[in-house]
């Protein structure tokens, strides 16, 4: 049996691991358009959250299994078509994540100085698509959205070079941030303090920054007694923890540290202001009714130089793959896309949930695939990788295999250790292929 998994992030690797346990005879090929594996663990998880990244040790074991192959640097939809995959594999699983920034859909969003979180996170994490972004990040910065991605952005923009030194943020971003002078960061939510989706561990980190003080207007906070007791106990507790931290931030003074981080609630973006570049952000005050933001008709403006959106992502639509345009996900029924084709993770459900939630989702989809294989076993005749390798050779596509990645990994770790960092990522495909071909440390 031949199985293709598209995307080597957590979701794809959990599906692969689960299927390989039940079908040791199956050959599982894991494709990735990047030359490097691990998806958001490499390109999304904050570079100062090294503990979270330790999960790759588990993923390495999956990729080293005898019946699993990593096929990096192969883009489905460009190097290989979806139709070709279906004709050569018995099972195709799409785990391509969601990496396209959602749009606010407001006037001025196209101005210079507006960036999506995916672009900025990709830039500092060395994603090849965003390595050359060169964002304008000085002065006053508004971040729209109050999830953990917004907090990651604010924390990393506010950290000093010393605080970033033990992270694996790319050298180009550390240098750019060291030459940037940020004075104010606004993290803006369209709903209230108890509706924000960030979590207390991440909120707490904002209070421990060397150069940055988090500030909250106490009048925007509600009494913890107003948190609905109808909510599940864990959710009530999470909201109470957030509220307690926000109350402590309300006692901070603006003059305490050089960078001020303002948490602003009940404000919905109405327009980005400016002629060709951002000069401000107009917001409409909201009030929360039955958990929803309701417009009040009252507007105010923030004088800012940059606007970052951290409002979620859409998946990429690959030619031929059924796609739900409205939700920005692969059209599916609990993971089934069409006969022999499945999907898991953020491209199946939307951009929600941390790694354990995606693991649970992948295991559920793998169970579904195993059930389908039981009731309708493959009829045979597919050739899997053999045919695919021939097609890729014809198209002059260099496949980066797991042993190649091990060389890249060793080179990155060696370059990082030389400057006291966990790794210094190699961020362009030419340098990566140079390491693969020469087995030597490439220039970063
Ligand atoms: P998120 O938690 O869904 O937050 C998105 C934010 O954007 C919400 O505050 C949402 O407000 C707001 N928003 C959406 N559309 C908007 C609009 N049109 N105007 C104004 N605000 C808008 O998503 P995320 O921060 O991108 O995170 C994605 C997932 O990754 C989450 O599960 C998150 O926990 C996880 N993650 C975890 C970590 C960590 O554990 N350290 C780090 C990063 C990400 P409403 O709530 O009002 O819709």
Coordinates of C-alpha atoms and ligand atoms in Angstrom, one line a residue:
X1 CA 0.0 0.0 0.0
X2 CA 1.2 3.5 -0.9
X3 CA 0.3 6.5 1.3
X4 CA 1.1 10.1 0.6
X5 CA 0.9 12.7 3.4
X6 CA 1.2 16.3 2.3
X7 CA 2.7 18.5 5.0
X8 CA 5.3 17.5 7.6
X9 CA 4.0 19.5 10.5
X10 CA 2.6 17.9 13.7
X11 CA -0.7 16.9 12.1
X12 CA 0.9 15.1 9.2
X13 CA 3.5 13.4 11.4
X14 CA 0.8 12.1 13.9
X15 CA -1.2 10.7 11.1
X16 CA 1.9 9.0 9.6
X17 CA 3.0 7.6 12.9
X18 CA -0.5 6.2 13.6
X19 CA -0.9 4.6 10.1
X20 CA 2.6 3.1 10.2
X21 CA 1.9 1.3 13.4
X22 CA -1.1 -0.5 12.0
X23 CA 0.2 -1.0 8.4
X24 CA 4.0 -1.8 8.7
X25 CA 3.8 -3.0 5.1
X26 CA 2.7 0.4 3.8
X27 CA 5.1 2.9 2.3
X28 CA 4.3 6.3 3.7
X29 CA 5.8 9.3 1.8
X30 CA 5.6 12.7 3.6
X31 CA 5.9 15.6 1.2
X32 CA 6.6 19.2 2.2
X33 CA 7.1 22.2 -0.1
X34 CA 9.9 23.3 2.2
X35 CA 13.2 21.6 2.4
X36 CA 12.9 21.4 6.2
X37 CA 10.3 19.4 8.2
X38 CA 8.1 20.1 11.2
X39 CA 5.8 22.8 9.9
X40 CA 4.7 25.3 12.5
X41 CA 7.1 23.8 15.1
X42 CA 9.9 25.3 13.1
X43 CA 8.2 28.2 11.4
X44 CA 5.4 29.2 13.8
X45 CA 6.2 28.4 17.4
X46 CA 7.8 31.4 19.1
X47 CA 11.6 31.3 18.9
X48 CA 11.9 32.0 22.7
X49 CA 9.6 29.0 23.5
X50 CA 12.3 26.3 23.1
X51 CA 10.5 23.9 25.4
X52 CA 7.6 23.6 23.0
X53 CA 10.1 22.8 20.2
X54 CA 11.5 19.8 22.1
X55 CA 8.6 17.8 20.6
X56 CA 10.7 17.4 17.4
X57 CA 12.6 14.6 19.1
X58 CA 9.4 12.5 18.9
X59 CA 8.9 13.6 15.3
X60 CA 12.4 12.5 14.4
X61 CA 11.6 9.0 15.6
X62 CA 8.6 9.0 13.2
X63 CA 10.6 10.2 10.3
X64 CA 13.3 7.6 10.9
X65 CA 10.9 4.7 10.7
X66 CA 11.8 2.2 8.0
X67 CA 8.4 2.6 6.1
X68 CA 8.3 6.4 6.3
X69 CA 10.1 8.8 3.9
X70 CA 10.5 12.5 4.1
X71 CA 10.2 14.1 0.6
X72 CA 11.1 17.8 1.2
X73 CA 11.3 20.6 -1.4
X74 CA 8.4 19.1 -3.4
X75 CA 5.4 21.4 -3.8
X76 CA 2.0 19.8 -4.6
X77 CA 0.2 22.0 -7.1
X78 CA 3.5 23.0 -8.7
X79 CA 6.0 20.1 -8.9
X80 CA 3.3 17.5 -8.7
X81 CA -0.4 17.8 -9.3
X82 CA -3.2 16.6 -7.0
X83 CA -4.4 14.3 -9.8
X84 CA -0.9 12.7 -10.1
X85 CA -0.9 12.0 -6.4
X86 CA -4.3 10.4 -6.5
X87 CA -3.3 8.2 -9.4
X88 CA -0.1 6.9 -7.7
X89 CA -1.1 6.6 -4.1
X90 CA -3.9 4.4 -2.5
X91 CA -4.4 7.0 0.3
X92 CA -3.6 10.8 0.2
X93 CA -3.8 12.8 3.5
X94 CA -3.7 16.6 3.2
X95 CA -2.2 18.2 6.3
X96 CA -1.0 21.5 4.8
X97 CA -2.0 23.7 7.8
X98 CA -3.2 27.3 7.4
X99 CA -0.6 30.0 6.7
X100 CA -2.3 32.7 4.7
X101 CA -3.2 35.7 6.9
X102 CA -6.9 36.5 7.1
X103 CA -7.8 40.0 6.1
X104 CA -9.7 42.6 8.2
X105 CA -11.5 43.9 5.1
X106 CA -11.2 47.5 6.1
X107 CA -10.1 50.7 4.3
X108 CA -6.3 51.3 4.3
X109 CA -5.4 47.6 4.8
X110 CA -3.2 47.8 1.7
X111 CA -1.0 50.6 3.0
X112 CA 2.8 50.2 3.6
X113 CA 3.3 49.3 7.3
X114 CA 0.4 46.8 7.5
X115 CA 1.5 43.2 8.0
X116 CA -0.2 39.9 8.8
X117 CA 1.2 37.9 11.7
X118 CA 2.0 35.1 9.3
X119 CA 4.4 37.4 7.5
X120 CA 6.1 38.7 10.7
X121 CA 6.3 35.3 12.4
X122 CA 7.7 33.8 9.1
X123 CA 10.2 36.6 8.9
X124 CA 11.7 36.1 12.4
X125 CA 11.5 32.4 12.2
X126 CA 13.3 32.2 8.9
X127 CA 10.5 30.9 6.7
X128 CA 12.0 31.2 3.1
X129 CA 8.8 33.0 1.8
X130 CA 9.3 35.9 4.3
X131 CA 13.1 36.0 4.9
X132 CA 13.3 39.2 2.8
X133 CA 10.3 41.0 4.2
X134 CA 12.2 43.9 5.9
X135 CA 9.2 45.1 7.9
X136 CA 8.9 48.6 9.3
X137 CA 8.6 48.0 13.0
X138 CA 9.7 51.1 14.9
X139 CA 7.7 53.7 17.0
X140 CA 4.1 52.8 17.8
X141 CA 2.7 49.5 16.8
X142 CA -0.9 48.3 16.8
X143 CA -1.6 44.6 17.0
X144 CA -5.2 43.6 16.1
X145 CA -6.4 40.4 17.8
X146 CA -6.1 39.1 21.3
X147 CA -5.0 35.5 20.8
X148 CA -1.7 33.9 21.7
X149 CA -0.2 34.8 18.3
X150 CA -0.8 38.5 19.2
X151 CA 1.0 38.0 22.5
X152 CA 3.9 36.2 20.8
X153 CA 4.3 39.2 18.5
X154 CA 4.2 41.8 21.2
X155 CA 6.6 39.9 23.5
X156 CA 9.2 39.3 20.8
X157 CA 9.0 42.9 19.5
X158 CA 9.5 44.1 23.1
X159 CA 12.4 41.8 24.1
X160 CA 15.9 43.1 24.3
X161 CA 18.7 41.5 22.3
X162 CA 19.9 39.9 25.5
X163 CA 16.5 38.4 26.1
X164 CA 16.5 37.0 22.6
X165 CA 20.0 35.6 22.7
X166 CA 18.9 32.2 23.9
X167 CA 16.2 31.9 21.3
X168 CA 16.5 30.6 17.8
X169 CA 15.2 33.8 16.3
X170 CA 17.1 34.3 13.0
X171 CA 20.1 36.6 13.1
X172 CA 18.6 38.9 10.4
X173 CA 15.5 39.6 12.7
X174 CA 17.5 40.0 15.9
X175 CA 19.7 42.5 14.2
X176 CA 16.8 44.4 12.7
X177 CA 15.0 44.5 16.0
X178 CA 18.1 45.7 17.8
X179 CA 18.2 48.7 15.4
X180 CA 14.5 49.4 16.0
X181 CA 13.2 51.7 18.7
X182 CA 9.7 50.7 19.7
X183 CA 7.9 53.0 22.2
X184 CA 4.3 51.7 22.4
X185 CA 2.5 48.5 21.5
X186 CA -1.3 48.2 21.5
X187 CA -2.9 44.8 21.6
X188 CA -6.4 45.4 20.5
X189 CA -9.5 43.1 21.1
X190 CA -12.9 43.7 19.7
X191 CA -14.5 42.1 22.8
X192 CA -13.8 42.4 26.5
X193 CA -11.1 41.2 28.9
X194 CA -12.8 38.0 29.7
X195 CA -13.5 37.1 26.0
X196 CA -9.8 37.4 24.9
X197 CA -8.5 34.0 23.7
X198 CA -4.9 34.4 25.0
X199 CA -3.9 32.1 27.9
X200 CA -2.5 33.1 31.3
X201 CA 1.0 31.5 30.9
X202 CA 1.5 33.7 27.8
X203 CA -0.1 36.8 29.5
X204 CA 2.1 36.3 32.5
X205 CA 5.2 36.5 30.3
X206 CA 4.3 40.1 29.4
X207 CA 4.8 41.1 33.0
X208 CA 8.3 39.8 33.1
X209 CA 10.0 41.7 30.3
X210 CA 13.1 43.6 31.0
X211 CA 12.2 46.8 29.0
X212 CA 8.5 46.7 28.7
X213 CA 5.6 47.4 31.0
X214 CA 2.1 46.0 30.3
X215 CA -0.7 48.6 31.0
X216 CA -4.5 48.1 31.3
X217 CA -7.2 50.7 32.0
X218 CA -8.8 49.4 35.1
X219 CA -12.2 50.7 33.9
X220 CA -12.1 48.2 31.1
X221 CA -11.9 45.2 33.5
X222 CA -15.0 43.5 34.9
X223 CA -15.4 42.0 38.3
X224 CA -14.5 38.3 38.3
X225 CA -18.0 37.6 39.8
X226 CA -19.5 38.4 36.4
X227 CA -17.8 35.4 34.8
X228 CA -20.6 33.0 34.0
X229 CA -20.9 30.0 36.2
X230 CA -22.6 28.2 33.3
X231 CA -19.2 27.9 31.6
X232 CA -17.1 24.7 32.1
X233 CA -15.0 24.9 35.3
X234 CA -11.7 25.0 33.4
X235 CA -12.9 27.9 31.3
X236 CA -14.1 29.9 34.3
X237 CA -10.7 29.3 36.0
X238 CA -8.8 30.3 32.8
X239 CA -10.8 33.6 32.6
X240 CA -10.2 34.3 36.3
X241 CA -6.5 33.8 36.0
X242 CA -6.4 36.2 33.0
X243 CA -8.5 38.7 34.9
X244 CA -6.2 38.6 38.0
X245 CA -3.1 39.2 35.8
X246 CA -4.8 42.0 33.9
X247 CA -5.8 43.6 37.3
X248 CA -2.2 43.5 38.4
X249 CA -1.1 45.1 35.1
X250 CA -3.7 47.9 35.8
X251 CA -1.5 48.9 38.7
X252 CA 1.6 49.4 36.6
X253 CA 2.8 52.9 35.7
X254 CA 3.7 54.0 32.1
X255 CA 7.0 55.4 33.3
X256 CA 8.1 52.1 34.8
X257 CA 9.9 50.9 31.6
X258 CA 10.8 52.3 28.2
X259 CA 8.3 50.3 26.1
X260 CA 4.6 50.6 27.0
X261 CA 2.4 47.7 26.1
X262 CA -1.3 48.7 26.2
X263 CA -4.0 46.0 26.3
X264 CA -7.1 47.7 24.8
X265 CA -10.5 45.9 24.9
X266 CA -13.8 46.5 23.2
X267 CA -12.4 48.3 20.1
X268 CA -13.0 47.1 16.6
X269 CA -10.7 48.3 13.7
X270 CA -12.6 50.6 11.3
X271 CA -9.9 51.9 9.0
X272 CA -6.1 52.1 8.7
X273 CA -5.2 55.8 8.2
X274 CA -2.5 57.2 5.9
X275 CA -1.8 58.2 2.3
X276 CA 0.7 55.7 1.2
X277 CA 1.9 54.4 4.6
X278 CA 0.3 53.9 8.0
X279 CA -0.2 57.0 10.1
X280 CA -2.9 55.7 12.4
X281 CA -5.7 53.3 13.1
X282 CA -9.3 54.3 13.6
X283 CA -11.3 52.1 15.9
X284 CA -15.0 51.8 16.9
X285 CA -15.9 51.3 20.5
X286 CA -17.9 48.1 21.1
X287 CA -19.8 46.7 24.0
X288 CA -20.2 43.0 24.6
X289 CA -23.7 41.5 24.5
X290 CA -24.3 37.8 24.9
X291 CA -20.6 37.2 24.1
X292 CA -20.7 39.2 20.9
X293 CA -19.1 42.6 20.0
X294 CA -21.8 45.2 19.3
X295 CA -20.8 48.5 17.5
X296 CA -21.6 51.7 19.5
X297 CA -21.0 54.3 16.8
X298 CA -18.3 55.9 18.9
X299 CA -14.9 56.1 17.2
X300 CA -11.4 57.0 18.3
X301 CA -7.9 57.0 16.7
X302 CA -4.6 55.6 17.7
X303 CA -1.5 57.4 16.4
X304 CA 0.6 54.3 15.2
X305 CA 3.3 53.7 12.6
X306 CA 2.6 50.0 12.0
X307 CA -0.5 47.7 12.1
X308 CA -0.1 44.0 12.6
X309 CA -3.0 41.7 12.2
X310 CA -3.2 38.5 14.3
X311 CA -6.7 37.5 13.5
X312 CA -6.2 33.9 12.2
X313 CA -5.3 32.2 8.9
X314 CA -6.7 30.5 5.8
X315 CA -5.4 27.4 4.1
X316 CA -4.0 27.4 0.7
X317 CA -6.3 26.1 -2.0
X318 CA -4.4 23.5 -4.2
X319 CA -5.7 23.1 -7.7
X320 CA -8.3 20.3 -7.8
X321 CA -8.6 19.9 -4.1
X322 CA -12.2 20.6 -2.9
X323 CA -12.1 23.9 -1.0
X324 CA -14.5 25.7 1.3
X325 CA -13.7 29.4 0.3
X326 CA -15.8 30.9 3.0
X327 CA -14.0 29.1 5.9
X328 CA -10.7 28.9 4.1
X329 CA -10.3 25.2 4.8
X330 CA -10.2 22.0 2.7
X331 CA -13.9 21.0 2.2
X332 CA -14.3 17.8 4.2
X333 CA -16.7 15.7 6.2
X334 CA -15.0 14.9 9.6
X335 CA -11.7 14.5 7.7
X336 CA -13.0 12.7 4.5
X337 CA -12.4 14.8 1.4
X338 CA -13.2 12.3 -1.4
X339 CA -12.6 8.5 -1.9
X340 CA -9.0 7.8 -0.7
X341 CA -8.4 11.4 0.3
X342 CA -8.4 12.8 3.8
X343 CA -7.4 15.9 5.7
X344 CA -6.4 16.7 9.3
X345 CA -5.2 19.6 11.4
X346 CA -5.7 23.4 10.8
X347 CA -6.5 22.9 7.1
X348 CA -9.4 20.6 8.1
X349 CA -10.8 22.5 11.1
X350 CA -9.4 26.1 10.8
X351 CA -6.5 27.6 12.7
X352 CA -7.5 26.6 16.3
X353 CA -5.8 24.6 18.9
X354 CA -2.3 23.8 20.2
X355 CA -0.2 20.7 19.4
X356 CA -2.1 18.2 21.7
X357 CA -5.4 19.3 20.1
X358 CA -4.0 18.6 16.7
X359 CA -2.6 15.3 17.8
X360 CA -6.1 14.2 18.9
X361 CA -7.5 15.3 15.6
X362 CA -4.9 13.4 13.6
X363 CA -5.5 10.3 15.6
X364 CA -9.2 10.5 14.9
X365 CA -8.6 10.9 11.2
X366 CA -6.1 8.0 11.2
X367 CA -8.8 5.9 12.8
X368 CA -11.2 6.9 10.1
X369 CA -8.7 5.9 7.4
X370 CA -8.0 2.6 9.0
X371 CA -11.7 1.8 9.2
X372 CA -12.1 2.8 5.5
X373 CA -9.1 0.6 4.5
X374 CA -10.8 -2.3 6.4
X375 CA -14.1 -1.9 4.6
X376 CA -12.6 -1.1 1.1
X377 CA -9.0 -2.4 0.9
X378 CA -6.8 -0.9 -1.9
X379 CA -7.3 -2.7 -5.2
X380 CA -3.6 -2.6 -6.0
X381 CA -1.8 -1.4 -9.1
X382 CA -0.5 1.9 -7.6
X383 CA 3.3 2.4 -7.7
X384 CA 3.7 5.2 -5.2
X385 CA 7.1 6.7 -4.8
X386 CA 8.7 4.9 -7.8
X387 CA 6.5 6.7 -10.3
X388 CA 6.7 10.0 -8.3
X389 CA 10.5 10.0 -8.2
X390 CA 10.6 9.5 -12.0
X391 CA 8.2 12.4 -12.5
X392 CA 10.2 14.7 -10.2
X393 CA 13.5 13.7 -11.9
X394 CA 12.0 14.6 -15.3
X395 CA 11.0 18.0 -13.8
X396 CA 14.5 18.6 -12.3
X397 CA 13.1 18.8 -8.7
X398 CA 15.7 17.9 -6.0
X399 CA 14.0 15.9 -3.3
X400 CA 15.4 16.7 0.2
X401 CA 15.3 13.4 2.2
X402 CA 15.5 12.9 6.0
X403 CA 19.2 12.1 5.9
X404 CA 19.7 15.4 4.0
X405 CA 17.7 17.2 6.7
X406 CA 20.0 15.6 9.3
X407 CA 22.9 17.4 7.6
X408 CA 21.0 20.7 7.5
X409 CA 20.1 20.2 11.2
X410 CA 23.7 19.6 12.2
X411 CA 24.9 22.6 10.3
X412 CA 22.2 24.9 11.9
X413 CA 23.0 23.6 15.4
X414 CA 26.8 24.1 14.8
X415 CA 26.2 27.7 13.6
X416 CA 24.0 28.4 16.5
X417 CA 26.4 27.0 19.1
X418 CA 29.1 29.2 17.7
X419 CA 27.1 32.3 18.9
X420 CA 25.4 30.7 22.0
X421 CA 22.0 30.0 20.3
X422 CA 20.2 26.7 20.0
X423 CA 20.5 27.0 16.3
X424 CA 21.0 29.5 13.5
X425 CA 18.5 28.6 10.7
X426 CA 19.6 28.4 7.1
X427 CA 16.9 30.3 5.4
X428 CA 17.2 30.0 1.7
X429 CA 16.9 27.0 -0.5
X430 CA 20.2 27.5 -2.4
X431 CA 22.2 27.5 0.9
X432 CA 20.2 24.5 2.1
X433 CA 21.0 22.5 -1.1
X434 CA 24.6 23.6 -0.7
X435 CA 24.7 21.9 2.8
X436 CA 23.0 18.8 1.4
X437 CA 25.3 18.5 -1.5
X438 CA 28.6 19.4 0.1
X439 CA 28.0 18.2 3.6
X440 CA 29.6 21.4 4.8
X441 CA 28.5 24.3 6.9
X442 CA 26.8 26.9 4.6
X443 CA 26.9 30.6 4.9
X444 CA 23.7 31.9 6.5
Ligands
LIG1 P1 -7.1 33.1 18.1 O1 -6.8 32.6 19.4 O2 -8.3 32.6 17.4 O3 -7.2 34.7 18.2 C1 -7.6 35.5 17.1 C2 -8.0 36.9 17.6 O4 -8.3 37.7 16.5 C3 -9.2 36.9 18.5 O5 -8.9 37.9 19.6 C4 -10.3 37.4 17.6 O6 -11.3 38.0 18.3 C5 -9.5 38.3 16.7 N1 -10.2 38.6 15.5 C6 -10.6 37.8 14.5 N2 -11.2 38.4 13.5 C7 -11.1 39.8 13.8 C8 -11.6 41.0 13.2 N3 -12.2 40.9 12.0 N4 -11.4 42.1 13.9 C9 -10.8 42.2 15.1 N5 -10.4 41.1 15.7 C10 -10.5 39.9 15.1 O7 -5.9 32.8 17.0 P2 -4.4 33.0 17.1 O8 -3.9 33.9 18.1 O9 -4.0 33.1 15.6 O10 -3.9 31.5 17.5 C11 -4.2 30.3 16.7 C12 -4.1 29.1 17.6 O11 -2.7 28.9 17.9 C13 -4.8 29.2 18.9 O12 -5.4 28.0 19.3 C14 -3.7 29.6 19.9 O13 -3.9 29.2 21.2 C15 -2.5 28.8 19.3 N6 -1.3 29.4 19.7 C16 -0.7 29.0 20.9 C17 0.4 29.6 21.3 C18 1.0 29.2 22.7 O14 0.5 28.2 23.3 N7 2.0 29.9 23.2 C19 1.1 30.5 20.6 C20 0.5 30.9 19.4 C21 -0.7 30.3 18.9 P3 -12.7 37.3 18.6 O15 -12.4 36.3 19.7 O16 -13.6 38.4 19.0 O17 -13.1 36.5 17.4

